Structures are given as C-alpha cells and as structure tokens.
PDB file of C-alpha atoms and ligand atoms in Angstrom:
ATOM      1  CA  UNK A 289     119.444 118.987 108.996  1.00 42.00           C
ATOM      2  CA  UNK A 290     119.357 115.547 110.999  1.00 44.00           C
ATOM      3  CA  UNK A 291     116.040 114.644 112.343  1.00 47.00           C
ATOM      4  CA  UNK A 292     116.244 112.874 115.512  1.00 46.00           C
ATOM      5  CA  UNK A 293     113.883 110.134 115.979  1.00 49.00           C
ATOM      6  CA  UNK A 294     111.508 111.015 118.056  1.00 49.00           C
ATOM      7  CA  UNK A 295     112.151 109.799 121.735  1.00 46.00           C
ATOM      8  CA  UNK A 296     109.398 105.929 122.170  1.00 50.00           C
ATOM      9  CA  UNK A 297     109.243 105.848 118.347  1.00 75.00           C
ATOM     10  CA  UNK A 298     111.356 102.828 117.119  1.00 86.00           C
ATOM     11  CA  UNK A 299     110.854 100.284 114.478  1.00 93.00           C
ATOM     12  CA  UNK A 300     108.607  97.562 115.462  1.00 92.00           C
ATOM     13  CA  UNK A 301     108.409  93.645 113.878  1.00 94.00           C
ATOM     14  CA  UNK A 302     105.113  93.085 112.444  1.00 96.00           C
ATOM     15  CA  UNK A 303     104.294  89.463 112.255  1.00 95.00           C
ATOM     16  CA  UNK A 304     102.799  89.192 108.811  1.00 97.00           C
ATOM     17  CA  UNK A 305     102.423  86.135 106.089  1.00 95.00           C
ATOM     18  CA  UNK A 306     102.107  86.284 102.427  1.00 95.00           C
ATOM     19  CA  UNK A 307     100.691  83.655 100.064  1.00 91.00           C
ATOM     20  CA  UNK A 308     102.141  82.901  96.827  1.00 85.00           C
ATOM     21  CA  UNK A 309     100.792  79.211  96.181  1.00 77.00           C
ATOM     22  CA  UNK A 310      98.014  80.835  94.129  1.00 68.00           C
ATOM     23  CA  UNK A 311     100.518  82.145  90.788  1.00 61.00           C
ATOM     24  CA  UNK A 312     100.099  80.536  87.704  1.00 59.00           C
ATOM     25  CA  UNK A 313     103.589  78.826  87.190  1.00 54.00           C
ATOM     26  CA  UNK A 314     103.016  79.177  83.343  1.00 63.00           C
ATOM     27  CA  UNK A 315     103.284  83.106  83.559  1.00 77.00           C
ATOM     28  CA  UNK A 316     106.983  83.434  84.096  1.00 89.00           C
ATOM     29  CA  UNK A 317     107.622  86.894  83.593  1.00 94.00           C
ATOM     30  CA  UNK A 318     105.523  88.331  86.661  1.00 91.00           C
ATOM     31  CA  UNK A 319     106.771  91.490  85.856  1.00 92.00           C
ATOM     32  CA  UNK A 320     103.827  93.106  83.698  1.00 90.00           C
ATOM     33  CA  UNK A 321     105.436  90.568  81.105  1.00 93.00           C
ATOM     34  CA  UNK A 322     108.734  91.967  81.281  1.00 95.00           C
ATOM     35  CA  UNK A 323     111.784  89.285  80.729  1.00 96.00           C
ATOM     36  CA  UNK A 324     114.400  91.516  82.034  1.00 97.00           C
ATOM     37  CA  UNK A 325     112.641  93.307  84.605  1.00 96.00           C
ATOM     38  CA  UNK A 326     111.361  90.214  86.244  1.00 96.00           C
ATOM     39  CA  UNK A 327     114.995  88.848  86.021  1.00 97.00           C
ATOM     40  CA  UNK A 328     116.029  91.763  87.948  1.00 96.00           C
ATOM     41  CA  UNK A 329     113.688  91.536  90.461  1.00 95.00           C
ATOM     42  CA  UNK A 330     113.907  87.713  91.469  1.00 96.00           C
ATOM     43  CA  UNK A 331     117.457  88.766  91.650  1.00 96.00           C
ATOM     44  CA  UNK A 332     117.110  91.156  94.308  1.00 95.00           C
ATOM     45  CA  UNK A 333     114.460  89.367  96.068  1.00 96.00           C
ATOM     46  CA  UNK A 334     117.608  86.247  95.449  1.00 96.00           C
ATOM     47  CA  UNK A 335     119.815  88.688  97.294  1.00 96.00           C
ATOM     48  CA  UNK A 336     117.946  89.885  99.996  1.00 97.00           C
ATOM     49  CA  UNK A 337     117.693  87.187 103.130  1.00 97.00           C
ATOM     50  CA  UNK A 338     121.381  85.998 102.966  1.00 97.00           C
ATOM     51  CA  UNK A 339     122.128  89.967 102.691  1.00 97.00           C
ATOM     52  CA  UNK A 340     119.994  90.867 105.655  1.00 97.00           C
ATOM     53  CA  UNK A 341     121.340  88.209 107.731  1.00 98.00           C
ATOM     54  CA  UNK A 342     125.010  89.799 107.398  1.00 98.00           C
ATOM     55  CA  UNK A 343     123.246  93.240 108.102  1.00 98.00           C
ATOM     56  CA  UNK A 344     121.832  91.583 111.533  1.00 98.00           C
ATOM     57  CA  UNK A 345     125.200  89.844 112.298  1.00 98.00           C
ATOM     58  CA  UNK A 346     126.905  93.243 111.531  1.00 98.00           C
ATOM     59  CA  UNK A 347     124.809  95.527 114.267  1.00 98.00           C
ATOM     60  CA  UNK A 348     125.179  92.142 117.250  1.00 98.00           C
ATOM     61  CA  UNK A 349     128.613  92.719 116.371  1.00 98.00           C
ATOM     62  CA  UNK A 350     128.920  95.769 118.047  1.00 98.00           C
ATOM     63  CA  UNK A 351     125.244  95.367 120.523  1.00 96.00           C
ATOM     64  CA  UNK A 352     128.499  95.426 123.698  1.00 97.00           C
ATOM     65  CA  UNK A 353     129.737  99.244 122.828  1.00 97.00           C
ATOM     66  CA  UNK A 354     125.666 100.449 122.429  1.00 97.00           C
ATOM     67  CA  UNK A 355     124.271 101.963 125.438  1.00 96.00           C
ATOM     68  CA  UNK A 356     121.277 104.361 124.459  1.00 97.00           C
ATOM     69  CA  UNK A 357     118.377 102.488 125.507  1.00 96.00           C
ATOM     70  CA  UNK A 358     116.282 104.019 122.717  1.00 95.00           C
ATOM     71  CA  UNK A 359     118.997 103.251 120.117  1.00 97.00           C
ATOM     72  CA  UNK A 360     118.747  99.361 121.314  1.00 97.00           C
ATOM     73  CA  UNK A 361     115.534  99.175 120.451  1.00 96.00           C
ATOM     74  CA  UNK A 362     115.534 101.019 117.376  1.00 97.00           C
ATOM     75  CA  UNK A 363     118.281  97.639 117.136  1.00 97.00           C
ATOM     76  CA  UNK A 364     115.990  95.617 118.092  1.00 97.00           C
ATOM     77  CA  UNK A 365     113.304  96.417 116.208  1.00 97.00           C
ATOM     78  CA  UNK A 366     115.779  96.629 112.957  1.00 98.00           C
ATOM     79  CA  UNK A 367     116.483  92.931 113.567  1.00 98.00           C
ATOM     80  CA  UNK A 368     113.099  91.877 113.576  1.00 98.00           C
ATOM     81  CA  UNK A 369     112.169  93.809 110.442  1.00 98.00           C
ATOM     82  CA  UNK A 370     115.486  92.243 109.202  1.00 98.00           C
ATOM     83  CA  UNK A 371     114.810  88.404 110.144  1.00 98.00           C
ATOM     84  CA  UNK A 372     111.224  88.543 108.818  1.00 98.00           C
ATOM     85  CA  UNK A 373     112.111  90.386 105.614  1.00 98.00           C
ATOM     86  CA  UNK A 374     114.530  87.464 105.098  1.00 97.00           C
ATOM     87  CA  UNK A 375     111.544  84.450 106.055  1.00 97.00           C
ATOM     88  CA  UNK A 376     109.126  85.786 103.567  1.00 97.00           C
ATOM     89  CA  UNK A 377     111.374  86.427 100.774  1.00 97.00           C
ATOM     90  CA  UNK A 378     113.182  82.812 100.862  1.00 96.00           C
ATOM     91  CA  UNK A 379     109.292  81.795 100.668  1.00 94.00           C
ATOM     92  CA  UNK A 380     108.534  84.374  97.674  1.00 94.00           C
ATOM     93  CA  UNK A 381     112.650  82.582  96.226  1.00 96.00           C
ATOM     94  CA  UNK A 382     111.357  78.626  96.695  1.00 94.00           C
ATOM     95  CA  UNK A 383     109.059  79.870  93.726  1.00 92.00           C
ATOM     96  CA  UNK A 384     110.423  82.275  91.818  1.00 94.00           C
ATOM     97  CA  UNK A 385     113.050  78.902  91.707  1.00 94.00           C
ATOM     98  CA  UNK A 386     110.483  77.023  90.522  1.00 92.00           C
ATOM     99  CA  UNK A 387     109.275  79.459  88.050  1.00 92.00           C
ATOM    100  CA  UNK A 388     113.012  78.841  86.693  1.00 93.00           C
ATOM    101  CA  UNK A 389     114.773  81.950  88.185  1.00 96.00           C
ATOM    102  CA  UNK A 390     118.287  81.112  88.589  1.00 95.00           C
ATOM    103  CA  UNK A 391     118.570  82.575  91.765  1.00 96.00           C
ATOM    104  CA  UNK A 392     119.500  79.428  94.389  1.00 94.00           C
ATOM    105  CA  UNK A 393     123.349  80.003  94.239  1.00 93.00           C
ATOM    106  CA  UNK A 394     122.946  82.801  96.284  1.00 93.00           C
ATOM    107  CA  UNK A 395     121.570  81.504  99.238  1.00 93.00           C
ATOM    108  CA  UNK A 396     123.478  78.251  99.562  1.00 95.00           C
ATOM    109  CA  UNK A 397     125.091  76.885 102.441  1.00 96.00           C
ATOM    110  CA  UNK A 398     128.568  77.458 100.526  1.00 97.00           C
ATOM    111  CA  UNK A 399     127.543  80.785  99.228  1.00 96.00           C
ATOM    112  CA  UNK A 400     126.939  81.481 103.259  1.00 96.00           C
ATOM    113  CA  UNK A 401     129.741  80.240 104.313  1.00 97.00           C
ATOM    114  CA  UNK A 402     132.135  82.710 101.786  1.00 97.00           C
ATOM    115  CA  UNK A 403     130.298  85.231 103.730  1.00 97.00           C
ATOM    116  CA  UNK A 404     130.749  84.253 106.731  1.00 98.00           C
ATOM    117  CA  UNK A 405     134.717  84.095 105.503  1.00 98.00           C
ATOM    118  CA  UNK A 406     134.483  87.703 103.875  1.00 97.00           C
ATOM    119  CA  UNK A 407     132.771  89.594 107.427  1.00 97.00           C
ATOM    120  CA  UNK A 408     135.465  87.862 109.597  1.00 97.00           C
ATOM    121  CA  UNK A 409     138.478  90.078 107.498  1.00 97.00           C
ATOM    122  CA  UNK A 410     136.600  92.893 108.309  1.00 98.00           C
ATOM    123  CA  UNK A 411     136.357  94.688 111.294  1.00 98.00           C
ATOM    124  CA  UNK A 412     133.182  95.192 112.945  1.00 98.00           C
ATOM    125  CA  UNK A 413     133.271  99.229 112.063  1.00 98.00           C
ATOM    126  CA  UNK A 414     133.761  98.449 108.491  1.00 98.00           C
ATOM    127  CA  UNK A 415     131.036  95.354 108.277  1.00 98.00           C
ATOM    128  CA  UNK A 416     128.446  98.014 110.150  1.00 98.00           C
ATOM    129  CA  UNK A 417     129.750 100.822 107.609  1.00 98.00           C
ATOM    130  CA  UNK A 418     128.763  98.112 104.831  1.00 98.00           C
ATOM    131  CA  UNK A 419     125.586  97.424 106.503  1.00 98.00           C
ATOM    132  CA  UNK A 420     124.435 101.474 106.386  1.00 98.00           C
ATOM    133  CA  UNK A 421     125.684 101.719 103.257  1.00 98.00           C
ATOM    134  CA  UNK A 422     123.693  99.011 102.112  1.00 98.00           C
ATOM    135  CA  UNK A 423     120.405 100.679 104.001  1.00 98.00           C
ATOM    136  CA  UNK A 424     120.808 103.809 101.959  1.00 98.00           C
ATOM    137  CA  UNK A 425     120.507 101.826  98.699  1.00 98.00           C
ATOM    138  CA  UNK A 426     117.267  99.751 100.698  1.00 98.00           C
ATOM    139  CA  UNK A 427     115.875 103.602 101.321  1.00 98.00           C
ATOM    140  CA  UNK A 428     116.823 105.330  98.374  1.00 98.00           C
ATOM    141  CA  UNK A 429     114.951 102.307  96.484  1.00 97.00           C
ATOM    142  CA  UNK A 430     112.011 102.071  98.855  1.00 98.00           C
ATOM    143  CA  UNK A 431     111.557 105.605  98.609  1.00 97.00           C
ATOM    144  CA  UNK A 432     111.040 104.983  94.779  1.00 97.00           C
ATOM    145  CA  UNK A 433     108.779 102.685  95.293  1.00 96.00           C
ATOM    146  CA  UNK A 434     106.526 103.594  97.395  1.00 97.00           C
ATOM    147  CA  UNK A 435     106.418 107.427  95.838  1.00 97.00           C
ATOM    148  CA  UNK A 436     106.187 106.599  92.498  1.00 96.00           C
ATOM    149  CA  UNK A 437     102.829 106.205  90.659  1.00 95.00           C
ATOM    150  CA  UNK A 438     104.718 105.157  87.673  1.00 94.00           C
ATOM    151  CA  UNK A 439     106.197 102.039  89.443  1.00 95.00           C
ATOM    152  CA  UNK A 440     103.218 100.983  91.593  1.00 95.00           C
ATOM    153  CA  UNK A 441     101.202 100.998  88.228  1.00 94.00           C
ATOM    154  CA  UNK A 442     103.526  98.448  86.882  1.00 93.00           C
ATOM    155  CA  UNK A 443     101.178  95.755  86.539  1.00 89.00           C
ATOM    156  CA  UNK A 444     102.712  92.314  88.488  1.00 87.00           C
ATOM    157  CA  UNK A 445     101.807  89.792  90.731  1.00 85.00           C
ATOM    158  CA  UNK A 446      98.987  91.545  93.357  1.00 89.00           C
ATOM    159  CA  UNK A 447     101.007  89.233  96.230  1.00 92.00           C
ATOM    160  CA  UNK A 448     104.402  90.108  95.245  1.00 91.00           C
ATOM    161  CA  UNK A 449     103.097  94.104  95.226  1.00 93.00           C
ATOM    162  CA  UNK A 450     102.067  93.588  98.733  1.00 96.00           C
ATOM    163  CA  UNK A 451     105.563  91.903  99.287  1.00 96.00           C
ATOM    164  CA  UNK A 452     106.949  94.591  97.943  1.00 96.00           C
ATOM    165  CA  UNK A 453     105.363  97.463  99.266  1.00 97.00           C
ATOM    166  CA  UNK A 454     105.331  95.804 102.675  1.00 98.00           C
ATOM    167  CA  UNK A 455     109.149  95.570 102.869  1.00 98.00           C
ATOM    168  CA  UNK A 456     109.998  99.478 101.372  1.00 98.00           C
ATOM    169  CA  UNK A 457     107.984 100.314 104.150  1.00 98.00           C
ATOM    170  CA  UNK A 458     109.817  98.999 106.889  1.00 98.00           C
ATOM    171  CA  UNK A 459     112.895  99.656 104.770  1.00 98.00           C
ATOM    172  CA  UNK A 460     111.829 103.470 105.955  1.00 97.00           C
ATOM    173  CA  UNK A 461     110.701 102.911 109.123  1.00 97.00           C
ATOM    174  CA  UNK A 462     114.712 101.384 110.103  1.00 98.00           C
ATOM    175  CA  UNK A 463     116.736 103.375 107.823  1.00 98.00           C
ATOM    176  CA  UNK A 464     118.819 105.299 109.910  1.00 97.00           C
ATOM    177  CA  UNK A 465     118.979 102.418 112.419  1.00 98.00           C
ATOM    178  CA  UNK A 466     122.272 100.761 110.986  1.00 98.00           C
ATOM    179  CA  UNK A 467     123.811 104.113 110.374  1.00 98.00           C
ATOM    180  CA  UNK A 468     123.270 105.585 114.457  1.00 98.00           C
ATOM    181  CA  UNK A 469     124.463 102.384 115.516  1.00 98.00           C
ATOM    182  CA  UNK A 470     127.670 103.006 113.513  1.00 98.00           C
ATOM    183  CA  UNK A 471     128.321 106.165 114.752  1.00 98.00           C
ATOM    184  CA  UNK A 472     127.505 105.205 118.454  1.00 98.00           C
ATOM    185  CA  UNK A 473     129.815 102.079 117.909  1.00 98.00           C
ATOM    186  CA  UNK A 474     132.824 104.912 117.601  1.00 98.00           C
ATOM    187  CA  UNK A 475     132.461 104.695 113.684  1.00 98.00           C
ATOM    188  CA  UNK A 476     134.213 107.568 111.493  1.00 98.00           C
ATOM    189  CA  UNK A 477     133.330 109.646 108.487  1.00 98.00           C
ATOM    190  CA  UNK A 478     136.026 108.590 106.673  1.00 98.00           C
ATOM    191  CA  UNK A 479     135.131 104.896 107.329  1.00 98.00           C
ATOM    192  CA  UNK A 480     131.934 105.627 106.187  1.00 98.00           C
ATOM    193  CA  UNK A 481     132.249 107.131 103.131  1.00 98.00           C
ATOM    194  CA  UNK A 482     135.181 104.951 102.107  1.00 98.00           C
ATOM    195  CA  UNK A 483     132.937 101.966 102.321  1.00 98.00           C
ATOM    196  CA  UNK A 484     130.270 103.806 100.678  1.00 98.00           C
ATOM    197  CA  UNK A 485     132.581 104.454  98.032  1.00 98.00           C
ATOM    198  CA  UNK A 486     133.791 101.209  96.959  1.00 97.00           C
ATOM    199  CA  UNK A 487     130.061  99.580  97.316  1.00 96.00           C
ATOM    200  CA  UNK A 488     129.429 102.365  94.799  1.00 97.00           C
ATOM    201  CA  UNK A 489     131.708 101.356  92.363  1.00 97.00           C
ATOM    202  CA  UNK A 490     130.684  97.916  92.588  1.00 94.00           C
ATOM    203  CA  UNK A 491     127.214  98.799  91.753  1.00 93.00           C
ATOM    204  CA  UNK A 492     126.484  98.913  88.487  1.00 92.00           C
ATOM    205  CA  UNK A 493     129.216  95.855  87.631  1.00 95.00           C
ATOM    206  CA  UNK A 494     127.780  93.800  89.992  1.00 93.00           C
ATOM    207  CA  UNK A 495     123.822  94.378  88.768  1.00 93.00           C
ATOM    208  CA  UNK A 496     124.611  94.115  85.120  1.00 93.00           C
ATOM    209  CA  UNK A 497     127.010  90.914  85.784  1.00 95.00           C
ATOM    210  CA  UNK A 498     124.093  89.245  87.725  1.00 93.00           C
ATOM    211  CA  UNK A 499     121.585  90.386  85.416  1.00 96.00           C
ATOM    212  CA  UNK A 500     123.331  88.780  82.509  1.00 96.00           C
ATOM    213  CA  UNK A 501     123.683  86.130  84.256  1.00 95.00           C
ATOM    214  CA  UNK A 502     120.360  85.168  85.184  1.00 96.00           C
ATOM    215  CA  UNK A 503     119.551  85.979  80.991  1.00 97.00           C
ATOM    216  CA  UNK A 504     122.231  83.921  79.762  1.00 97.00           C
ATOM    217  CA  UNK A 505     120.348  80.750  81.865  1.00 96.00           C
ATOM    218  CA  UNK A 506     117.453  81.665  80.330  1.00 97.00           C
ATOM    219  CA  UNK A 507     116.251  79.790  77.280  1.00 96.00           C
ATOM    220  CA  UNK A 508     113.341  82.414  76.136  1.00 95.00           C
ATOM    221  CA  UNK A 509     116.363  85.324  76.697  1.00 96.00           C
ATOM    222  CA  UNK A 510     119.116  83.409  74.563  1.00 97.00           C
ATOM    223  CA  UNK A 511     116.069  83.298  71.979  1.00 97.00           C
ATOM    224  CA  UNK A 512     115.114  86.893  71.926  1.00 97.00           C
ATOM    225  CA  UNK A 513     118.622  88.722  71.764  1.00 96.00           C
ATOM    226  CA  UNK A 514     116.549  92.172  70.465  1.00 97.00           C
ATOM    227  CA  UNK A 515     113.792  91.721  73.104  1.00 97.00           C
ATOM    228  CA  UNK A 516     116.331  91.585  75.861  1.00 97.00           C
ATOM    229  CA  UNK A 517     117.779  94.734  74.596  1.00 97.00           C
ATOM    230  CA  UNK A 518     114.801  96.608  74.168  1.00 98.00           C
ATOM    231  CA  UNK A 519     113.790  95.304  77.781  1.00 97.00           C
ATOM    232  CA  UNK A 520     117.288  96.183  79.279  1.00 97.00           C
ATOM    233  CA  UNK A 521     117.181  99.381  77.899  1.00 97.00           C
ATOM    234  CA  UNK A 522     113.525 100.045  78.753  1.00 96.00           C
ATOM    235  CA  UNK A 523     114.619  99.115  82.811  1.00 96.00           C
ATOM    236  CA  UNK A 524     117.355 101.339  82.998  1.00 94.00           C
ATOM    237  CA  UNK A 525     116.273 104.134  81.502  1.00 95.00           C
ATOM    238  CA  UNK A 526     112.848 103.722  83.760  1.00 95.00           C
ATOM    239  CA  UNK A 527     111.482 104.981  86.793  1.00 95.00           C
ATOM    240  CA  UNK A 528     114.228 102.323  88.682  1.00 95.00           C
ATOM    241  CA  UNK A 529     117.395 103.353  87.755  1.00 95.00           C
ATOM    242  CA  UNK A 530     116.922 107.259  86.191  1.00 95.00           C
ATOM    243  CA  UNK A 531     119.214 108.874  88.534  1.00 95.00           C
ATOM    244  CA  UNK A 532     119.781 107.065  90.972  1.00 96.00           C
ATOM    245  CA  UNK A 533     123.191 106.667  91.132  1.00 96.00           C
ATOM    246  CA  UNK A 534     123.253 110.551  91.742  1.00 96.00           C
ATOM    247  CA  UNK A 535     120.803 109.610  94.894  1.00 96.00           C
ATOM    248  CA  UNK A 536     122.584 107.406  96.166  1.00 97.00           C
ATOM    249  CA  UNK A 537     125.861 109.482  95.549  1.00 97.00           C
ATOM    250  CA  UNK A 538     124.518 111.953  98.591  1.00 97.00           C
ATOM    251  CA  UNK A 539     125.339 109.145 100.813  1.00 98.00           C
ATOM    252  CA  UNK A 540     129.210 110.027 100.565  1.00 98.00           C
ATOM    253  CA  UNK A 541     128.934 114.067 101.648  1.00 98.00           C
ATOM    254  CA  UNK A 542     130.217 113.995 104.675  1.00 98.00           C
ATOM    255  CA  UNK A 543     128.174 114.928 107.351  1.00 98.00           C
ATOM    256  CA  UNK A 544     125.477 113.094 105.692  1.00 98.00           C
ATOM    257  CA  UNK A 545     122.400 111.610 107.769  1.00 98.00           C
ATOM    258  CA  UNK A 546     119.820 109.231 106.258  1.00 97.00           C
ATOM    259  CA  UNK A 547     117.153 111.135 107.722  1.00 96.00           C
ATOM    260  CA  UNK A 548     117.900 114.201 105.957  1.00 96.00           C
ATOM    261  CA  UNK A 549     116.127 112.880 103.290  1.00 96.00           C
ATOM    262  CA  UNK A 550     112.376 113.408 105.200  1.00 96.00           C
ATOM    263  CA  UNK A 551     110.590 110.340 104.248  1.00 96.00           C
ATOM    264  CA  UNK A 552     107.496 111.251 107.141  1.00 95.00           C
ATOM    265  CA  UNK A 553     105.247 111.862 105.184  1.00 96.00           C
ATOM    266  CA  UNK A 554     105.475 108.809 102.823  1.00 97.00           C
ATOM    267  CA  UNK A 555     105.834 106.925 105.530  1.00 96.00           C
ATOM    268  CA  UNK A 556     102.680 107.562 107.227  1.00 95.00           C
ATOM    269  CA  UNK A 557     100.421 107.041 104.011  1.00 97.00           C
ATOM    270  CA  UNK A 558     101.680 103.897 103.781  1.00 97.00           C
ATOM    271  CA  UNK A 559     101.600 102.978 107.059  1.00 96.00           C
ATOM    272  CA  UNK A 560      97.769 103.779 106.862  1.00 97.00           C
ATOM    273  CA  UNK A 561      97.225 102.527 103.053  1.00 97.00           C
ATOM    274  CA  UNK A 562      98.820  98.794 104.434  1.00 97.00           C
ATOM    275  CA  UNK A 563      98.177  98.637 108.286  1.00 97.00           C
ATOM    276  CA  UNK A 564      96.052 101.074 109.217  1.00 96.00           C
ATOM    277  CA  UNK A 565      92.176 100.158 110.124  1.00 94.00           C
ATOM    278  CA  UNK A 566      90.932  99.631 106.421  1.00 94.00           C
ATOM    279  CA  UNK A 567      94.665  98.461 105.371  1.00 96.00           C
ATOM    280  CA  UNK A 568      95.247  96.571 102.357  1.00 95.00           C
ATOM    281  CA  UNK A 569      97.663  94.016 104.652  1.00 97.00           C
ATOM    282  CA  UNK A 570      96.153  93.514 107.921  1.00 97.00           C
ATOM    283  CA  UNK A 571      94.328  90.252 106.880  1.00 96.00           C
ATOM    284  CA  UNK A 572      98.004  89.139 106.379  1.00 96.00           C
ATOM    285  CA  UNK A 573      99.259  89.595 110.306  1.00 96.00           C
ATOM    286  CA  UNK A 574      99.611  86.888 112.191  1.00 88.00           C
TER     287      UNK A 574
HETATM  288 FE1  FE2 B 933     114.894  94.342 104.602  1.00 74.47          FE
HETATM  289 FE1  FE2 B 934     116.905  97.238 105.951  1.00 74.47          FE
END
C-alpha cells in the first residue's frame, strides 16, 4: 500500500553543526577498532557530498514540469537536507583525510567534472531515476541503522554516531521525495526499474573495488593480510550487509513505493531521541 504523505508534512533543513576537532588523530580505526569497517565507512562518508550534489542537480532538472505545491516543498526541503548532509560530511572527510583515509579522489574538481560529463548523456528522467534509486539504498541503510541495536552498539567515535544517526534520519524523513518527483516529472516503471537494475549490479563490484582500494593504500592493511580477512568477512556477514541486497532488490517490483516500507514509527523515536526537548542533538543547531 502507498502511504501518502500527509498533506503540510514535508522535510524540513535543520541547521545543525558537528565538531570533530576533538578525535585523537592517533586512533585511526574509529570504527570500534575495526580496519576494514572504518575503511568502509570513510568511504561512504568519501562518497556522499559529491553524490548528493548530483541528487540535487537531478530533481532542479526537472523543478519546470513539477506543479504540486506540496511536492515542491517536499523538493525543497530534500535539497536542504541534501546540501547540508554534503557541508558536514566534507568537514567529517578534511579529517578522516588527515587520519590517512584515502578518500580525496572522490571529491576533486576533476572527479566533479566526469560527473558533470556522465549526467549531461543522460536524460533528466534517467538522472532522477538514478537519484531514487540511489535514495532507496540511503533508506534501506538508514533504516538499519537507526533500528538496529546491534549497529548503534558498535562502539565509534560519539561525534561521528551523532553524524551518523543525524543523517539516517533525514535520509527517512525525504525518502520518497526523489522518487514522487520522478513520477510527477512523467517518469516510467520501466525507466525506473531499469536504472534500478543496473545500479544493482554495480553494487557489490563497485563496494568491494573501492574497499580494496582504500586497503591496498593502507600500510597497517598490506601488513595484516589475515586481519583484513577476518575483518572483511566479519563486515559482510554483519548486521550491514546480511541481506540486504534482497532489501534493496524490492526496489525493482514494479509498482513499488518507498513508503511501503512504514518507517513512522522509527522515525518519530528518533526524531524525539535527537531533536526533541531533551534531544541528544539540539545543542548542535545553529
Ligand atoms: Fe543525504
Ligand atoms: Fe537522501
């Protein structure tokens, strides 16, 4: 069943600032120790504000052919989220570079610039059907996080757990954003789930390529051959990656809505546990 969103309700930017000039450069591995984990996650955080800028230039693409006043500002708000998300994790990548995480080829000006290249072959359906497709895997990932006991136990960073936590949060709030705006844009199922489908394939290539990447620049890694494979092994058989290609499969039935995965719930406690009166990450708004 699709859940509308409720008519007012849209995502909202919250101005918010996080500190991370207090780690301890010497403790690399700010993943409760973890080589490979840690790897993996300065990777993402590598990927995400060059990846959320496309995802903004992809919905202004179409912002002529969108009409719904509510769906604009669900837009709007998505761009906010978007554009912040982006600020505070190129702070949270000037020192995970310092820390030594290869991780600054991604956000170049050349590395932008092939981008830029790659969205102009495209047409603005198919960039937008990227763009959703991309917001499933944001979803299907916050969703993990923020549910799992398992994962929010891991012991890390406190700052980068707010960062964290903070961003799979509004990574609920806007899922569906993207996707409406694709289908109000005059986007098709069968664009959709075509796009969906080759992303999917990419997956796994493209996170173990990086992965080993990042390891093979690592001194400690090229040291510890059995560690890394104990570590690998430990991350992909954990809480992260059991199942979730078959999650993020359900993307490609057709007639597929994010929001009929209900989320509410979640959402709220975590709106409450970060922003609500007592919240963990009020003292961080600006
Ligand atoms: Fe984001
Ligand atoms: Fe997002």
């Amino acid at each position: 069943m699709t859940l509308a969103p409720v008519a007012g309700t849209y995502p909202k930017a919250r101005r918010i600032k996080f500190r991370f000039d207090q780690h301890d450069s010497n403790d690399k591995y700010f993943v409760d120790g973890d080589m490979v984990f840690s790897h993996f996650v300065a990777g993402l955080s590598g990927g995400f504000p060059p990846g959320e800028e496309s995802f903004i230039r992809s919905v202004r693409r179409v912002a002529d052919r969108i009409t719904d006043p509510l769906l604009k500002k669900r837009i709007a708000g998505f761009v906010g989220q978007e554009a912040t998300h982006g600020q505070e994790h190129r702070q949270l990548n000037r020192k995970l570079v310092e820390m030594g995480y290869p991780i600054e080829w991604i956000d170049t000006e050349q590395a932008h610039a092939r981008m830029l290249a790659i969205e102009e072959r495209f047409s603005a359906l198919v960039h937008l059907a990227a763009t959703a497709a991309a917001e499933h895997y944001t979803a299907v990932l916050a969703e993990r996080v923020l549910s799992s006991d398992e994962i929010q136990s891991i012991p890390a960073e406190p700052e980068f757990w707010n960062l964290l936590n903070w961003h799979a949060l509004e990574e609920l709030e806007h899922k569906s954003v993207a996707f409406d705006a694709f289908r109000a844009a005059g986007g098709t199922e069968g664009v959709r789930i075509g796009v969906m489908a080759g992303l999917y394939a990419f997956t796994l290539p493209f996170t173990f390529g990086s992965l080993a990447y990042a390891l093979v620049r690592d001194p400690v890694a090229r040291r510890q051959p059995v560690r890394v494979a104990r570590e690998a092994y430990d991350l992909f058989r954990g809480p992260i990656f059991r199942g979730l290609m078959v999650e993020l499969a359900k993307y490609m039935r057709p007639g597929f809505h994010p929001d009929d995965i209900d989320t509410t719930a979640l959402l709220k406690h975590w709106q409450t546990e970060l922003f609500g009166d007592d919240g963990v990450l009020v003292d961080h708004l600006k």
